PDB file of C-alpha atoms in Angstrom:
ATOM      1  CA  UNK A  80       0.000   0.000   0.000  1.00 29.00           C
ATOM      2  CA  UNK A  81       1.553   3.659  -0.767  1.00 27.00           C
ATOM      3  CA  UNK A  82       2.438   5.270   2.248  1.00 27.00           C
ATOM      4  CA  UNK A  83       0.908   8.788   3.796  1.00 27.00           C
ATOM      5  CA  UNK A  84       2.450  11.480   5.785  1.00 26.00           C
ATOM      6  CA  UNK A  85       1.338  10.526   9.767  1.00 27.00           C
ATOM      7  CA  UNK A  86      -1.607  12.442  11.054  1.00 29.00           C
ATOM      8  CA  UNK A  87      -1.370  13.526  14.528  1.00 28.00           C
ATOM      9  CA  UNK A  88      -3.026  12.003  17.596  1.00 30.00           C
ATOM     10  CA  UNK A  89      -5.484  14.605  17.865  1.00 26.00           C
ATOM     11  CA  UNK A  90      -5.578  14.943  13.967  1.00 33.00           C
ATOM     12  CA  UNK A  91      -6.841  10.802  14.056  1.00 35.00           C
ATOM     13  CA  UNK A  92      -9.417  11.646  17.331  1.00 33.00           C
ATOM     14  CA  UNK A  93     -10.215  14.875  14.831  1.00 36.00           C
ATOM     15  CA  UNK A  94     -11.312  12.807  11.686  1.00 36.00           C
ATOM     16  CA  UNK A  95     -12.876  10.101  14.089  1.00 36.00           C
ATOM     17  CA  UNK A  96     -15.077  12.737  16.131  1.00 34.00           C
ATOM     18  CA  UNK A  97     -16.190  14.943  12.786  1.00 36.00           C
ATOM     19  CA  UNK A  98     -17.223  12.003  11.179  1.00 37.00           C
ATOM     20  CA  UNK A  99     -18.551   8.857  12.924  1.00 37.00           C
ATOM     21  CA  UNK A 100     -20.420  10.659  15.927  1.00 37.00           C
ATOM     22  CA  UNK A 101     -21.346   7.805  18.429  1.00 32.00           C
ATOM     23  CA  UNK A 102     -21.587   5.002  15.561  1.00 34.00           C
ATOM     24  CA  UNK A 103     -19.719   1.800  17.012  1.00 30.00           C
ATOM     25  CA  UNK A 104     -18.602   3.421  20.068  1.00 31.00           C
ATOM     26  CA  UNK A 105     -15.811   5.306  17.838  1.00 31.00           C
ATOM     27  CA  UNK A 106     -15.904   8.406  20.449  1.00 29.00           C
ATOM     28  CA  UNK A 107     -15.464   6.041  22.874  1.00 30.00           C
ATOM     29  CA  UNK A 108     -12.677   4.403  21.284  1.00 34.00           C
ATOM     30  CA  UNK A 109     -10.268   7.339  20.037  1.00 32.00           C
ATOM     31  CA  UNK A 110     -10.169   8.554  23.509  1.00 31.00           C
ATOM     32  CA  UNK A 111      -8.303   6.025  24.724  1.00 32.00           C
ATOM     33  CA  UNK A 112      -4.422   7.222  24.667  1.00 33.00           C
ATOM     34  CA  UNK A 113      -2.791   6.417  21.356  1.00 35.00           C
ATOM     35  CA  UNK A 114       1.388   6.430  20.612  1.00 34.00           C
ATOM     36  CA  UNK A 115       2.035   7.431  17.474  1.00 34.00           C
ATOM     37  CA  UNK A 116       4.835   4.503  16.253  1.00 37.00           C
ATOM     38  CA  UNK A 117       5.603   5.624  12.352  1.00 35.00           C
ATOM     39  CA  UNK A 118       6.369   1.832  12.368  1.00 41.00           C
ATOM     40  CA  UNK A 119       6.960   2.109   8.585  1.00 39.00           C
ATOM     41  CA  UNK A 120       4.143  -0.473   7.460  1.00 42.00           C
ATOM     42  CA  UNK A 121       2.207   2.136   5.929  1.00 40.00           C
ATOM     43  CA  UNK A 122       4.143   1.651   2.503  1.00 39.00           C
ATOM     44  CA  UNK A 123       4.536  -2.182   2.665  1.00 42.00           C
ATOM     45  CA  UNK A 124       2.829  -3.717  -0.393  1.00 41.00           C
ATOM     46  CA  UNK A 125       0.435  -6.994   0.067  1.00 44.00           C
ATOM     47  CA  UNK A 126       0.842  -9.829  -2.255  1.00 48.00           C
ATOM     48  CA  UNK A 127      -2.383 -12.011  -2.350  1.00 48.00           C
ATOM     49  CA  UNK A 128      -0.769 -14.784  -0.800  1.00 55.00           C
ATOM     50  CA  UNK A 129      -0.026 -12.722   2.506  1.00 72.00           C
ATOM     51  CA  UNK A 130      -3.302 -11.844   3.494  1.00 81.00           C
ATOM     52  CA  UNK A 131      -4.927 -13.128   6.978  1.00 79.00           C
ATOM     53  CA  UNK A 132      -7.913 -14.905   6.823  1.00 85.00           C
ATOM     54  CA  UNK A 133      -9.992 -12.535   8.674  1.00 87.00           C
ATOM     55  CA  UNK A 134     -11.140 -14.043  12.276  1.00 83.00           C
ATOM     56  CA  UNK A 135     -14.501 -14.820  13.317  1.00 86.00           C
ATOM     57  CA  UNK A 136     -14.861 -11.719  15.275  1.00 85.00           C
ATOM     58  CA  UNK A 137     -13.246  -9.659  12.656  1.00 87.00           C
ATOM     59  CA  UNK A 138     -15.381  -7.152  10.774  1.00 91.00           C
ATOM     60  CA  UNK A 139     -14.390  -5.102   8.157  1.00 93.00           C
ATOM     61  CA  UNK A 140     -15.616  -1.399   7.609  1.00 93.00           C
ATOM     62  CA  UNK A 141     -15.622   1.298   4.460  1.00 95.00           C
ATOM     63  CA  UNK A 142     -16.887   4.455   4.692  1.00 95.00           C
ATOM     64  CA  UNK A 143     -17.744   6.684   1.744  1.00 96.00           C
ATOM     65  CA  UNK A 144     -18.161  10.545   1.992  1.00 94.00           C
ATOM     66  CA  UNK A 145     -19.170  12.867  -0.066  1.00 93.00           C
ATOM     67  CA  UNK A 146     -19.241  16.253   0.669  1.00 87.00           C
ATOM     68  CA  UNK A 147     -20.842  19.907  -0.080  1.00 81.00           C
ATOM     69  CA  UNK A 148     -18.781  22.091  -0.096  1.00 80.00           C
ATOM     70  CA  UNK A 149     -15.555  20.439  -1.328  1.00 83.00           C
ATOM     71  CA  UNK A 150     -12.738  20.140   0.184  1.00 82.00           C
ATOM     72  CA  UNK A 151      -9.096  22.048  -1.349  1.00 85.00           C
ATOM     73  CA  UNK A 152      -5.844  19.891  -0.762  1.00 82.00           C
ATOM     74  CA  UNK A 153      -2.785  20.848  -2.311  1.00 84.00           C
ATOM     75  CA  UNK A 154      -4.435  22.428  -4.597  1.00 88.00           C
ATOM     76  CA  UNK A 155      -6.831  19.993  -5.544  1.00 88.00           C
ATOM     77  CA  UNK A 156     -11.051  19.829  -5.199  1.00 90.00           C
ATOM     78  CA  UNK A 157     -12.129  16.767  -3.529  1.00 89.00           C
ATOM     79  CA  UNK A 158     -15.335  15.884  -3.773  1.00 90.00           C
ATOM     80  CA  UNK A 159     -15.320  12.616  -1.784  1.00 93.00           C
ATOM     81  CA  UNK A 160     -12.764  10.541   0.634  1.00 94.00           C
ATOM     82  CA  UNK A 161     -12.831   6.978   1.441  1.00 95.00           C
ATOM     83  CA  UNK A 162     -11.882   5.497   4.871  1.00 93.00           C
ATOM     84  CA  UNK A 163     -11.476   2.072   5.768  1.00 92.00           C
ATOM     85  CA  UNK A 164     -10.264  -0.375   8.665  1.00 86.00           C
ATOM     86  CA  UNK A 165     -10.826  -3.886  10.605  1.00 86.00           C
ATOM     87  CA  UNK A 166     -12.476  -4.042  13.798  1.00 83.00           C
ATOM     88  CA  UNK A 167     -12.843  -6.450  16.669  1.00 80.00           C
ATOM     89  CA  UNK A 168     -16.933  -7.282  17.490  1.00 83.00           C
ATOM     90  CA  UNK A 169     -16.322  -8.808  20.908  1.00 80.00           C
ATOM     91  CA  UNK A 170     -13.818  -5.268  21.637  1.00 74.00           C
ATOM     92  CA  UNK A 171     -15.408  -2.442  19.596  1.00 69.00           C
ATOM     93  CA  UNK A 172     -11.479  -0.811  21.228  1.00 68.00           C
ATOM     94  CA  UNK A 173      -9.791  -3.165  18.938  1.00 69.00           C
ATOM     95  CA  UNK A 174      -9.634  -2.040  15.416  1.00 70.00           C
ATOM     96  CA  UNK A 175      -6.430  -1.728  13.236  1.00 72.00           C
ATOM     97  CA  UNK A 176      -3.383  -4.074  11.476  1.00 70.00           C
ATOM     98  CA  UNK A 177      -3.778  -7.775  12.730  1.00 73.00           C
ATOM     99  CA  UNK A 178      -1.429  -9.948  14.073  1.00 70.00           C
ATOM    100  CA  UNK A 179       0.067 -13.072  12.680  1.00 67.00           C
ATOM    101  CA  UNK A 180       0.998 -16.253  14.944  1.00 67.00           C
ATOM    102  CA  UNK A 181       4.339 -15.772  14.179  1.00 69.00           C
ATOM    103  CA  UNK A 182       4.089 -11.535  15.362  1.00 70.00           C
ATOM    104  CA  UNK A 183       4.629 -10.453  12.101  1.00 74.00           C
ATOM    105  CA  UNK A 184       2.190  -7.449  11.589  1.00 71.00           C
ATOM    106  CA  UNK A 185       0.707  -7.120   7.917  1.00 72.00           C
ATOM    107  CA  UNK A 186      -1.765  -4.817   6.723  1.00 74.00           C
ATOM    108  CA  UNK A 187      -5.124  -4.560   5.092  1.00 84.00           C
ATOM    109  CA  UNK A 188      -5.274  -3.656   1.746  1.00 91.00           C
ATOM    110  CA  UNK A 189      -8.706  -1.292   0.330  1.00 94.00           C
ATOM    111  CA  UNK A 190      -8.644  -0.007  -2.828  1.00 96.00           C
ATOM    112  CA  UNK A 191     -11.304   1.884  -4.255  1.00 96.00           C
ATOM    113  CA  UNK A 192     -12.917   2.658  -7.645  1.00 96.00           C
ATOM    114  CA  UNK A 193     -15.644   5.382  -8.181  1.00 95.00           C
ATOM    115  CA  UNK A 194     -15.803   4.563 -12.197  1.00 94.00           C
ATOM    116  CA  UNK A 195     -13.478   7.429 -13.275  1.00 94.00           C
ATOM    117  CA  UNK A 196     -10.995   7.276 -10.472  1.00 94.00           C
ATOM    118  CA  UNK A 197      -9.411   4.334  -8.601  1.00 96.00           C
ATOM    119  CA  UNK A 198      -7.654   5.041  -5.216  1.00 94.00           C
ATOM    120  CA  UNK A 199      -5.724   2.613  -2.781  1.00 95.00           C
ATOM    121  CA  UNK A 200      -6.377   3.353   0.624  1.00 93.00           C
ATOM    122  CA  UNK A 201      -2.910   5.340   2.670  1.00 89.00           C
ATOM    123  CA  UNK A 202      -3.012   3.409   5.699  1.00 81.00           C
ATOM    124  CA  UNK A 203      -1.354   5.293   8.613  1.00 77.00           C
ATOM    125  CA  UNK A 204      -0.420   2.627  12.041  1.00 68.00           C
ATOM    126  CA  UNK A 205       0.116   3.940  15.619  1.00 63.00           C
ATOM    127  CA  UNK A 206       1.052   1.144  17.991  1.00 60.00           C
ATOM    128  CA  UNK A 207      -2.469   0.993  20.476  1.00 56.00           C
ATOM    129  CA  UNK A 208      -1.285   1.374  23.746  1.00 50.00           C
ATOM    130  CA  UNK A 209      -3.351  -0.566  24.825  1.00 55.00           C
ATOM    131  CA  UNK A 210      -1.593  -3.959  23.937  1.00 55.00           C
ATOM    132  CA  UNK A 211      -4.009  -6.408  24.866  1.00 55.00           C
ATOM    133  CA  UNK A 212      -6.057  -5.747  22.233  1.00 54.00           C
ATOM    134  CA  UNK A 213      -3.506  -7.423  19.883  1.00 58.00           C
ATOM    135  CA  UNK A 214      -3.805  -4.986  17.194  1.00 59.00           C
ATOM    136  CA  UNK A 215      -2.000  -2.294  15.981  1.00 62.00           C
ATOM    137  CA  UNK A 216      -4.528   1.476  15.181  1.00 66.00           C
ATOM    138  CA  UNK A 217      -4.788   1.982  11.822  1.00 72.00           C
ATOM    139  CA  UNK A 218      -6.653   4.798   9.911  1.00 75.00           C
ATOM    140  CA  UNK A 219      -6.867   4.189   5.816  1.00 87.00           C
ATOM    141  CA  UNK A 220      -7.957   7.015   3.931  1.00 90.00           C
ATOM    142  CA  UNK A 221      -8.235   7.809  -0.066  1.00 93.00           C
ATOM    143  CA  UNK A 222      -9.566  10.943  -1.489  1.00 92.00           C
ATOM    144  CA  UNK A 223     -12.051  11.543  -4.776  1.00 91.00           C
ATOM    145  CA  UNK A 224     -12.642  14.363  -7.107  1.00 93.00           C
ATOM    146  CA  UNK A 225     -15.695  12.536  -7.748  1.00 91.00           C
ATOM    147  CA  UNK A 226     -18.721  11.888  -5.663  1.00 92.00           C
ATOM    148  CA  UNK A 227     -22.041  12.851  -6.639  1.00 91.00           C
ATOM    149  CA  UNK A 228     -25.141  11.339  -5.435  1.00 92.00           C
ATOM    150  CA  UNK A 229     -26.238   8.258  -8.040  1.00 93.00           C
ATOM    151  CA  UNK A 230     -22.301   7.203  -8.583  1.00 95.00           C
ATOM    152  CA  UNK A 231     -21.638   3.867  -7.885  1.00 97.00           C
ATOM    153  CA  UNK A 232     -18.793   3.054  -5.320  1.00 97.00           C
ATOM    154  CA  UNK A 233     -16.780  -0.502  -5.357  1.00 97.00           C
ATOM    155  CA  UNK A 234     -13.933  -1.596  -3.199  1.00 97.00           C
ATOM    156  CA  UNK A 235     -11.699  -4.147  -3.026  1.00 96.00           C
ATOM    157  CA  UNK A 236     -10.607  -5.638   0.478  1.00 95.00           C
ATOM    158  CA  UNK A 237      -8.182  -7.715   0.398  1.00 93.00           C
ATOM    159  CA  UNK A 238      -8.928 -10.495  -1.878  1.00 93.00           C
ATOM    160  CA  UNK A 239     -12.524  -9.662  -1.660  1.00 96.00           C
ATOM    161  CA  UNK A 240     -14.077  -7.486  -4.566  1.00 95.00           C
ATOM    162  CA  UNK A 241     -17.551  -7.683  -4.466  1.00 96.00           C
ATOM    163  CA  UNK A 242     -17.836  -4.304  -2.467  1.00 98.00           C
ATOM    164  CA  UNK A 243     -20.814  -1.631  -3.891  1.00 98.00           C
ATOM    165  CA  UNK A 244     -22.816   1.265  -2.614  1.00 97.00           C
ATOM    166  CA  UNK A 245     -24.588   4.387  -4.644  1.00 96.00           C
ATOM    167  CA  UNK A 246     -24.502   7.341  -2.945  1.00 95.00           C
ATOM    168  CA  UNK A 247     -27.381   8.713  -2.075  1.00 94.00           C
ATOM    169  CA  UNK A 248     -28.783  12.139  -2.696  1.00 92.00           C
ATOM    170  CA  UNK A 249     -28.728  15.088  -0.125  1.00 84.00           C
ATOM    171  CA  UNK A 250     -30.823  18.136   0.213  1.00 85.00           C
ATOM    172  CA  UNK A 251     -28.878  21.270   1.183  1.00 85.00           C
ATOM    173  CA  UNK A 252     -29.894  22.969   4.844  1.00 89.00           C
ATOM    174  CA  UNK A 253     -31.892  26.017   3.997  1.00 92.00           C
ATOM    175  CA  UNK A 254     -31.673  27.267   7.558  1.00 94.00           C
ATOM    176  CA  UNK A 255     -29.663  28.212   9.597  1.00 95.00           C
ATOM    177  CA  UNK A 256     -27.617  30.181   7.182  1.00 93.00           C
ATOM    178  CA  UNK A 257     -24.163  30.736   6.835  1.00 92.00           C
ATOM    179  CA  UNK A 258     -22.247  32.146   9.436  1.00 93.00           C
ATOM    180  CA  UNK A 259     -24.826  32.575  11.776  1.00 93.00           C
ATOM    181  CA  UNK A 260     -25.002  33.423  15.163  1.00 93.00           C
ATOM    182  CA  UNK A 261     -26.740  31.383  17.870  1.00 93.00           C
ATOM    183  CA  UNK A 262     -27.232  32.785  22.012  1.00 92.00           C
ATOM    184  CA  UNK A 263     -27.096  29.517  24.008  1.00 87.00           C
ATOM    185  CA  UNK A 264     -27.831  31.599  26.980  1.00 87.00           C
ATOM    186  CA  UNK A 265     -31.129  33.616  25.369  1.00 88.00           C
ATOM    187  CA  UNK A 266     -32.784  30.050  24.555  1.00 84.00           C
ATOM    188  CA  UNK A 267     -32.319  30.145  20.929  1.00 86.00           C
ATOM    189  CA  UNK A 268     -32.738  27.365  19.527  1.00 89.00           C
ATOM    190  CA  UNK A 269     -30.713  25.583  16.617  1.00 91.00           C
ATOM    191  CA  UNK A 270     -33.178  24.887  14.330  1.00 94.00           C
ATOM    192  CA  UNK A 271     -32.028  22.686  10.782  1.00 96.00           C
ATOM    193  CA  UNK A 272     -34.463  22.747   7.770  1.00 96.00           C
ATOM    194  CA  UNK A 273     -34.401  20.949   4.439  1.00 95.00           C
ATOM    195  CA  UNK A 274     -36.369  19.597   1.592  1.00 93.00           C
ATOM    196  CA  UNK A 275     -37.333  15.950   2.608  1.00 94.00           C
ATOM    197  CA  UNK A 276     -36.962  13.328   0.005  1.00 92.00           C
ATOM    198  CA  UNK A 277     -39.197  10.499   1.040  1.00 88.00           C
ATOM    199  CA  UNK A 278     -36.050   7.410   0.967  1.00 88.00           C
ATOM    200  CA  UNK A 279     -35.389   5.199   3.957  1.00 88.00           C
ATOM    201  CA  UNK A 280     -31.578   6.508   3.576  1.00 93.00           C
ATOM    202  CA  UNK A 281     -30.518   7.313   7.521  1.00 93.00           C
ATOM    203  CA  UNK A 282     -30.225  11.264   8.672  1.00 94.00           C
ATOM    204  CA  UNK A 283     -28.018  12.278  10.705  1.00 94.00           C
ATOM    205  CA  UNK A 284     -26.455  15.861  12.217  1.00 94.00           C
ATOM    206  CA  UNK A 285     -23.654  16.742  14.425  1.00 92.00           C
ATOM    207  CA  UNK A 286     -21.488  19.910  15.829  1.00 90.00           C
ATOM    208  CA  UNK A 287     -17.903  20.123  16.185  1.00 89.00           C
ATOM    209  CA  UNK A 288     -15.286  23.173  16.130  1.00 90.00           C
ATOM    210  CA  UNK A 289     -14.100  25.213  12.991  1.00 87.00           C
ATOM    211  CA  UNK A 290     -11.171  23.212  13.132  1.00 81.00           C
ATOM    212  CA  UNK A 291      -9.502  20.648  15.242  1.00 77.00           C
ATOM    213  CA  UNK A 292      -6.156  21.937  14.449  1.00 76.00           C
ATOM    214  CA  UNK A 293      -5.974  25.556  15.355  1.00 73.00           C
ATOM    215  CA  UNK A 294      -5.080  25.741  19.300  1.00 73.00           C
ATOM    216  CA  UNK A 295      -7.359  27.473  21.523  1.00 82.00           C
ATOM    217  CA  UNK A 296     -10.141  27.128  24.183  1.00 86.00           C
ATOM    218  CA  UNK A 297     -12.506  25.937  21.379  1.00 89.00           C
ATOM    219  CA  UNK A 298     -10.495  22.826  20.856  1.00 86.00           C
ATOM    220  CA  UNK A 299      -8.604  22.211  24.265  1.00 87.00           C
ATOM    221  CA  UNK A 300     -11.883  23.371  26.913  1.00 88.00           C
ATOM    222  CA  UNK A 301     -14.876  22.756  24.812  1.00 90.00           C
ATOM    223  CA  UNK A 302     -16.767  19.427  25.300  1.00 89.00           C
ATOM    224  CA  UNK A 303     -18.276  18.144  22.146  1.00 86.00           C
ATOM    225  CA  UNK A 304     -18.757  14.730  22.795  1.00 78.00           C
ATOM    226  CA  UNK A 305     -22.756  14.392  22.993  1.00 78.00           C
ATOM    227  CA  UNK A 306     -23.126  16.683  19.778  1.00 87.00           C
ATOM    228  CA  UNK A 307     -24.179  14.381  17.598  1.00 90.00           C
ATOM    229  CA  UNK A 308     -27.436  12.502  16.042  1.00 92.00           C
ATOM    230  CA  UNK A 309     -30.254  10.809  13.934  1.00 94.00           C
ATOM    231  CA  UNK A 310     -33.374  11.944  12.798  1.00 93.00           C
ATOM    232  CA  UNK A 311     -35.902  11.477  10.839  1.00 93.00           C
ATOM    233  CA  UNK A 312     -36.666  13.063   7.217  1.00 94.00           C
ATOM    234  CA  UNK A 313     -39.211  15.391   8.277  1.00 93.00           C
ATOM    235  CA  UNK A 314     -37.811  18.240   7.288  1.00 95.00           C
ATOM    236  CA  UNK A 315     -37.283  19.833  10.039  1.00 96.00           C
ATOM    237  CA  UNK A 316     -35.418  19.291  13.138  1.00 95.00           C
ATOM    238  CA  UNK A 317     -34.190  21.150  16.363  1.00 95.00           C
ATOM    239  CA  UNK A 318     -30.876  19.964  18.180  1.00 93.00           C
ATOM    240  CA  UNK A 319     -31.798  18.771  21.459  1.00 91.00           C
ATOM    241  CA  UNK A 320     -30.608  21.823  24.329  1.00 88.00           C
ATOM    242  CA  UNK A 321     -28.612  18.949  26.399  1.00 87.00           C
ATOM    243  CA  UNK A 322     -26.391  18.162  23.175  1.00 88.00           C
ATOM    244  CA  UNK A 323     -24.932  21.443  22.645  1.00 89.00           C
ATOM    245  CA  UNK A 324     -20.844  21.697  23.279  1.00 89.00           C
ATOM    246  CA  UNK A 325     -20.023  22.938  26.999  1.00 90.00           C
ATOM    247  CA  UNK A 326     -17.462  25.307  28.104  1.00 91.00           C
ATOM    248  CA  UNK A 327     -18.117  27.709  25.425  1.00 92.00           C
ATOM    249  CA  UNK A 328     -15.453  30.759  26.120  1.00 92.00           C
ATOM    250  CA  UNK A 329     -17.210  34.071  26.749  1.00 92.00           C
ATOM    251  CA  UNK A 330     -16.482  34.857  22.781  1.00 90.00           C
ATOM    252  CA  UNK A 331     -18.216  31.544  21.445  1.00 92.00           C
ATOM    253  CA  UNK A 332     -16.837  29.687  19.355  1.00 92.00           C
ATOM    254  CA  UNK A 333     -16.933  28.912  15.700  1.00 92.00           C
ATOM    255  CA  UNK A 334     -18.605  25.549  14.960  1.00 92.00           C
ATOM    256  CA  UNK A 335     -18.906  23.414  11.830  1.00 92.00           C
ATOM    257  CA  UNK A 336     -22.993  21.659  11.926  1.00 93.00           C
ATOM    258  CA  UNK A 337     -22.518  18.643   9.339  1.00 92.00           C
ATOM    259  CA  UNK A 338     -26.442  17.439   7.922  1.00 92.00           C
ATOM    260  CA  UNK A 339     -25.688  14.287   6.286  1.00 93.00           C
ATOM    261  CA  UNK A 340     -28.013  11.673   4.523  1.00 95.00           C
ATOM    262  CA  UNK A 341     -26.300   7.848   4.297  1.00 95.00           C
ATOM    263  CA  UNK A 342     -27.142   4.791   3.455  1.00 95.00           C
ATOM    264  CA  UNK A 343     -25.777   1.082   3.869  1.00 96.00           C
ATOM    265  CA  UNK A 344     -24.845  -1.104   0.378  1.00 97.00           C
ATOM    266  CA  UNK A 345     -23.488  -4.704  -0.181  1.00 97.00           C
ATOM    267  CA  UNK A 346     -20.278  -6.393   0.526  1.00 97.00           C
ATOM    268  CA  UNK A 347     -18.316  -9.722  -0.649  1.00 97.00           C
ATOM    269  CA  UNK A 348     -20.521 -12.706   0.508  1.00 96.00           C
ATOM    270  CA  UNK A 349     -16.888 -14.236   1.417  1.00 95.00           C
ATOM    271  CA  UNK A 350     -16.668 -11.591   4.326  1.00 95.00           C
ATOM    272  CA  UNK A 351     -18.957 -12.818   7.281  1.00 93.00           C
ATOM    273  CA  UNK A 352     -18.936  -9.599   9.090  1.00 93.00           C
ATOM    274  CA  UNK A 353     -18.711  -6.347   7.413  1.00 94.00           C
ATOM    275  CA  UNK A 354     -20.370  -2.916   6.042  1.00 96.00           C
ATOM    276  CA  UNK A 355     -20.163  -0.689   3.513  1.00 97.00           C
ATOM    277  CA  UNK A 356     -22.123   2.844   3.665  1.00 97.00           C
ATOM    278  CA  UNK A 357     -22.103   5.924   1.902  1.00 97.00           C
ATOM    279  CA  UNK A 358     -23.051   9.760   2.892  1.00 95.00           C
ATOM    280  CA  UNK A 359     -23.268  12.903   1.580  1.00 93.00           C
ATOM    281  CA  UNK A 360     -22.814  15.544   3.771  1.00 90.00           C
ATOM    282  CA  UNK A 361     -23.383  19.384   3.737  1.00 89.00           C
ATOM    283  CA  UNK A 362     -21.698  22.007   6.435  1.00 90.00           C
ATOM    284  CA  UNK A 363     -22.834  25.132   7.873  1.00 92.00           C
ATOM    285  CA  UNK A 364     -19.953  27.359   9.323  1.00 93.00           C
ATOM    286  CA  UNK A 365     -21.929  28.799  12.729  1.00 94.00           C
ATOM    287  CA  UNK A 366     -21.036  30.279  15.480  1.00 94.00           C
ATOM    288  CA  UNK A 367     -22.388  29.261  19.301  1.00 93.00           C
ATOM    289  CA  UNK A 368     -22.058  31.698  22.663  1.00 93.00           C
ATOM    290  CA  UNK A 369     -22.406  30.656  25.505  1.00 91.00           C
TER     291      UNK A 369
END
């Protein structure tokens, strides 16, 4: 697999926190203290022959994103990124490179094909300090310039290709706007709106800072943890007053409030335990005082 540049501890709990919410106990998870190792596996390449059968606890997990607006790296518009990783089901703390008998650590191989673009998953490994787990963290990511909902996603994992999920439409928040303000204090209320499209595709919200990666109360004193959610597509929901981030500075802060609309798709019937699901998601630069 091609190697990546190491992300940060707090740039892994970062990704982990913006994105999954409470799904699988992944808050849970990335708190737990993490060493970062640059144990050099990241650019080891996997012959077919070298792969672990996956255990009977093992599950395997790919998650497609799609996002409005896009994001700019190096110079490039990215409509979509890919993330992927194995996961214990008996330890939901457990996910990353497995072990052989022998203690030879190999890793999982994803790659990724959108029907214009194929991608193979950087996978970056931090030795878990918790070593009982018998794994090693991994986080596997791959970037798109293509995304759009109706485009057909397949992966490869491993030796297993029979990976596919469409990803599904989104209707864009038409309140709040932009860059608005929001009085935690006065009892306003943060109230999302959109145009429901009548699928069973799962909604979902959450609120997190600006960005994890500036310094700063917002980031170091604010508790985010709880702001996340599901909900139905009504049209119309209001964030619940006990999820809203705590330890706001007497400024506020600026937040990021993701709406996203996912949905689950198919995997290789040779992989027992396993998921593949695709969102689209659309963010709403806000800011929240205390």
């Amino acid at each position: 697999m091609p190697g990546g540049a190491p992300l940060s501890g707090r740039g892994i709990v970062a990704v982990f926190l913006k994105k999954h919410g409470s799904e699988a106990n992944i808050m849970s998870n990335m708190a737990r203290p993490v060493v970062i190792a640059a144990l050099g596996l990241s650019g080891v390449a996997c012959a077919p022959d070298e792969y672990r059968p996956l255990a009977e606890n093992d599950a395997v997990r790919i998650d497609v994103y799609g996002f409005e607006p896009p994001l700019v790296r190096d110079g490039v518009t990215y409509r979509g990124e890919v993330e992927g990783y194995v996961w214990k089901t008996d330890n939901p703390n457990a996910f990353g490179i497995r072990k052989h008998d022998d203690g030879e650590y190999l890793p999982d191989r994803f790659v990724v094909n959108n029907g214009l673009e194929e991608t193979t998953l950087r996978c970056v490994l931090y030795e878990d300090s918790y070593p009982e787990d018998d794994l090693i963290a991994t986080f596997c990511r791959g970037q798109f310039v293509q995304a759009e909902p109706g485009r057909a996603i397949r992966a490869t994992f491993n030796e297993f290709d029979g990976w596919e999920v469409v990803m599904p439409e989104l209707s864009k928040l038409t309140s709040p706007e932009q860059d608005s303000e929001f009085s935690l204090s006065a009892g306003e209320d943060l109230a999302l709106s959109w145009e429901p499209l009548g699928t069973d595709d799962r909604m979902g919200w959450s609120l997190g800072p600006a960005s994890f990666d500036d310094p700063g109360p917002c980031v170091n004193d604010v508790a985010w943890y709880r702001s996340d959610g599901a909900m139905d597509d009504t049209g119309a929901f209001v964030v619940p007053r006990d999820s809203y981030p705590t330890g706001l500075p007497p400024d506020g802060c600026q937040a990021l409030l993701r709406f996203d609309r996912g949905r689950r798709g198919t995997i290789d019937p040779g992989v027992q335990r396993g998921s593949i699901f695709a969102r689209q998601s659309y963010e709403v630069r806000i800011t929240l005082k205390p």
